[in-house]
C-alpha atoms as one frame of an Amber mdcrd trajectory, in Angstrom:
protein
 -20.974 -55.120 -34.455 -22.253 -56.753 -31.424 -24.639 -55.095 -28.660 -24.948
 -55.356 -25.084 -27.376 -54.952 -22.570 -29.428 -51.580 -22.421 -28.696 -49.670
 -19.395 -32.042 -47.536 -20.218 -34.295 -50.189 -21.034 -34.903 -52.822 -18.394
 -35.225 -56.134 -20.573 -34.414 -54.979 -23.373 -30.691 -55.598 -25.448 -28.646
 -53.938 -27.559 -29.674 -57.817 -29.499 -32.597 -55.988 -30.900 -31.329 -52.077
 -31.706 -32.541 -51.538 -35.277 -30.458 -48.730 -36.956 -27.000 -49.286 -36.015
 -24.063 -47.609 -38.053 -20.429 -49.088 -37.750 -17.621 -46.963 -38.920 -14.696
 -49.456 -39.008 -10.659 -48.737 -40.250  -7.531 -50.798 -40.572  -4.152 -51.299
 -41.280  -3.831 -54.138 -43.376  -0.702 -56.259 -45.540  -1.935 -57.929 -48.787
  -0.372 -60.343 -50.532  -1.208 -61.797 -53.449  -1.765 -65.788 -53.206   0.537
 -66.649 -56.571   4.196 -66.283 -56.039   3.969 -65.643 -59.840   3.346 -61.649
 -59.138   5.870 -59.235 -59.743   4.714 -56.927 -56.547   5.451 -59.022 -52.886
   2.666 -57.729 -50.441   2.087 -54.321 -49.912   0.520 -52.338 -46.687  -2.764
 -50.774 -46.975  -6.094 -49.145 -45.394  -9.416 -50.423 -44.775 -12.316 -48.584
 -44.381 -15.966 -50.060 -43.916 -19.188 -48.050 -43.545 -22.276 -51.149 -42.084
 -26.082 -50.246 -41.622 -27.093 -53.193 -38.841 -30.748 -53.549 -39.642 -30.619
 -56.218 -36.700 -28.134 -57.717 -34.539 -27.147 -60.594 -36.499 -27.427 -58.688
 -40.387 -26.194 -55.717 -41.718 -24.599 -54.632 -45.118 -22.319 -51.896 -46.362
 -19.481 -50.677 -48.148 -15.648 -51.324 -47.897 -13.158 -49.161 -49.649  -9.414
 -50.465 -49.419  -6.135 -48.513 -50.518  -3.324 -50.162 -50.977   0.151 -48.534
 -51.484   2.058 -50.539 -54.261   3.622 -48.722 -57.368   0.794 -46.259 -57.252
  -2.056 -46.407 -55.022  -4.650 -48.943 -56.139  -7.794 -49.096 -54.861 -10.833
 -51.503 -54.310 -14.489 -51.013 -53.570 -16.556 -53.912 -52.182 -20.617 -54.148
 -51.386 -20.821 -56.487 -48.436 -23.516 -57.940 -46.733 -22.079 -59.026 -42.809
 -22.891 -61.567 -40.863 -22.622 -62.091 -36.698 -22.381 -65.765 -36.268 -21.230
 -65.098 -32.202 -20.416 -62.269 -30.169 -16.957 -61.595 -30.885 -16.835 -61.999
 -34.682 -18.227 -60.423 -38.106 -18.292 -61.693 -41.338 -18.554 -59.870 -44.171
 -18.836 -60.911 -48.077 -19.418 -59.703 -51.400 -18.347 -58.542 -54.354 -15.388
 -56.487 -54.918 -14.571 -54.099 -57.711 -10.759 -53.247 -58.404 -10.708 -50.175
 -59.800  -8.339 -49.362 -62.913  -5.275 -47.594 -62.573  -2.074 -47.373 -64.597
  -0.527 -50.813 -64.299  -4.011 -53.155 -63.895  -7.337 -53.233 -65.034 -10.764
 -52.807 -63.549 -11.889 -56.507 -62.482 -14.499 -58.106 -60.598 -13.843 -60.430
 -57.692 -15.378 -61.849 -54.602 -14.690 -60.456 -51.122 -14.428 -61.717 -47.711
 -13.466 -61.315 -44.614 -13.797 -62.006 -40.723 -12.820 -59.764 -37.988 -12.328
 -60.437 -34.505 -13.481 -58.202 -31.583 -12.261 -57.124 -28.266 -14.976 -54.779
 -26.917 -14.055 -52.451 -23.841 -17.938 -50.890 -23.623 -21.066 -51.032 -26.348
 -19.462 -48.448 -28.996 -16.175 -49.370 -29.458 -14.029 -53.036 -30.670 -10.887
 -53.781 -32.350  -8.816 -56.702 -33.020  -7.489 -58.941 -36.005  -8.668 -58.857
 -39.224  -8.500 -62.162 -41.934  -9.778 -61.300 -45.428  -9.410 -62.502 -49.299
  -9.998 -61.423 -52.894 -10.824 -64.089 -54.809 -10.257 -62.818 -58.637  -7.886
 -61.513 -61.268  -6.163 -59.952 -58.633  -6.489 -62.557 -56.129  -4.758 -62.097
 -52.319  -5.356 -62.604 -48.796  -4.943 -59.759 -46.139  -4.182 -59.601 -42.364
  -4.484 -56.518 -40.547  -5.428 -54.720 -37.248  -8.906 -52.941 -36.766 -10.285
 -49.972 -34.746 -14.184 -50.044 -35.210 -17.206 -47.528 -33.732 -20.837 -47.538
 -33.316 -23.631 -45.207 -33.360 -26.394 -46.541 -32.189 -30.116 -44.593 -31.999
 -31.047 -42.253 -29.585 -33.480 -45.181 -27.506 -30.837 -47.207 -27.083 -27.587
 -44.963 -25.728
C-alpha cells in the first residue's frame, strides 16, 4: 500500500495519510514444499483486509481458500511491512483451520507482493508467499489490490 503525492494538499504526501484501508484479492497455486504429500498443488483465493496506521506499517487479516479434496481454508494475522515503493511484506501467524482430511495447526505466514500502480487507489502484480508448518507450502499468484484512503487526503 504505497501513497503518492496529495493533489489537495500542497506539501503534503500520501507518505503520511493515517487511516488507510487496503482491500486486496488473488488467485494463487500452492504447493506443498515435500514431494512426500499425497495432494500436488492446488489453485486458490486470497483475500487480505490491512489498516495502514502509517505509510511504512500496517496490519490485518488474510483469509485463503484453497480448492483441494474439499475446500480448506486458512486464516492469518499479519502485520505488513513497506520496505520501498513497489513492494509489501506481510508476516504472521497462520491458523489452518480443521476440515475432514487435516487438522487445525499453527504455522507462520509470509509473503511479499509486488505492485504496479496506475493512480493512488489501485495496484496489482505478483504475489510470493509461504506457510511454514504442519502443512507447510509456498504460493505464487496474481493480485488486484484497492485503497480507501480518508476524506483529507482524496
Amino acid at each position: 500500500a504505497q501513497h503518492e503525492e496529495s493533489s489537495h494538499h500542497e506539501g503534503s504526501s500520501h507518505h503520511d495519510a493515517i487511516g488507510v484501508w487496503e482491500i486486496f484479492a488473488s488467485g494463487i497455486y500452492a504447493s506443498p514444499f515435500s514431494n512426500e504429500e499425497e495432494a500436488g498443488g492446488v489453485a486458490g483465493i486470497e483475500i487480505h483486509l490491512t489498516y495502514w496506521a502509517v505509510h511504512l506499517y500496517g496490519g490485518g487479516i488474510s483469509y485463503t481458500a484453497k480448492f483441494e479434496e474439499e475446500m480448506v481454508h486458512d486464516i492469518a494475522i499479519l502485520g505488513s511491512l513497506n520496505p520501498t515503493n513497489w513492494m509489501t511484506i506481510n508476516a504472521g501467524p497462520n491458523f489452518s483451520l480443521p476440515s475432514s482430511h487435516r487438522a487445525f495447526s499453527l504455522g507462520a505466514y509470509a509473503e511479499s507482493e509486488f505492485y504496479i500502480r496506475p493512480n493512488k487507489w489501485f495496484h496489482f502484480g505478483p504475489v510470493f508467499g509461504t506457510i511454514i508448518g504442519q502443512h507447510s507450502e509456498y504460493s505464487i499468484g496474481f493480485h488486484l489490490g484497492f485503497e480507501l484512503y480518508p476524506k483529507a487526503y482524496r
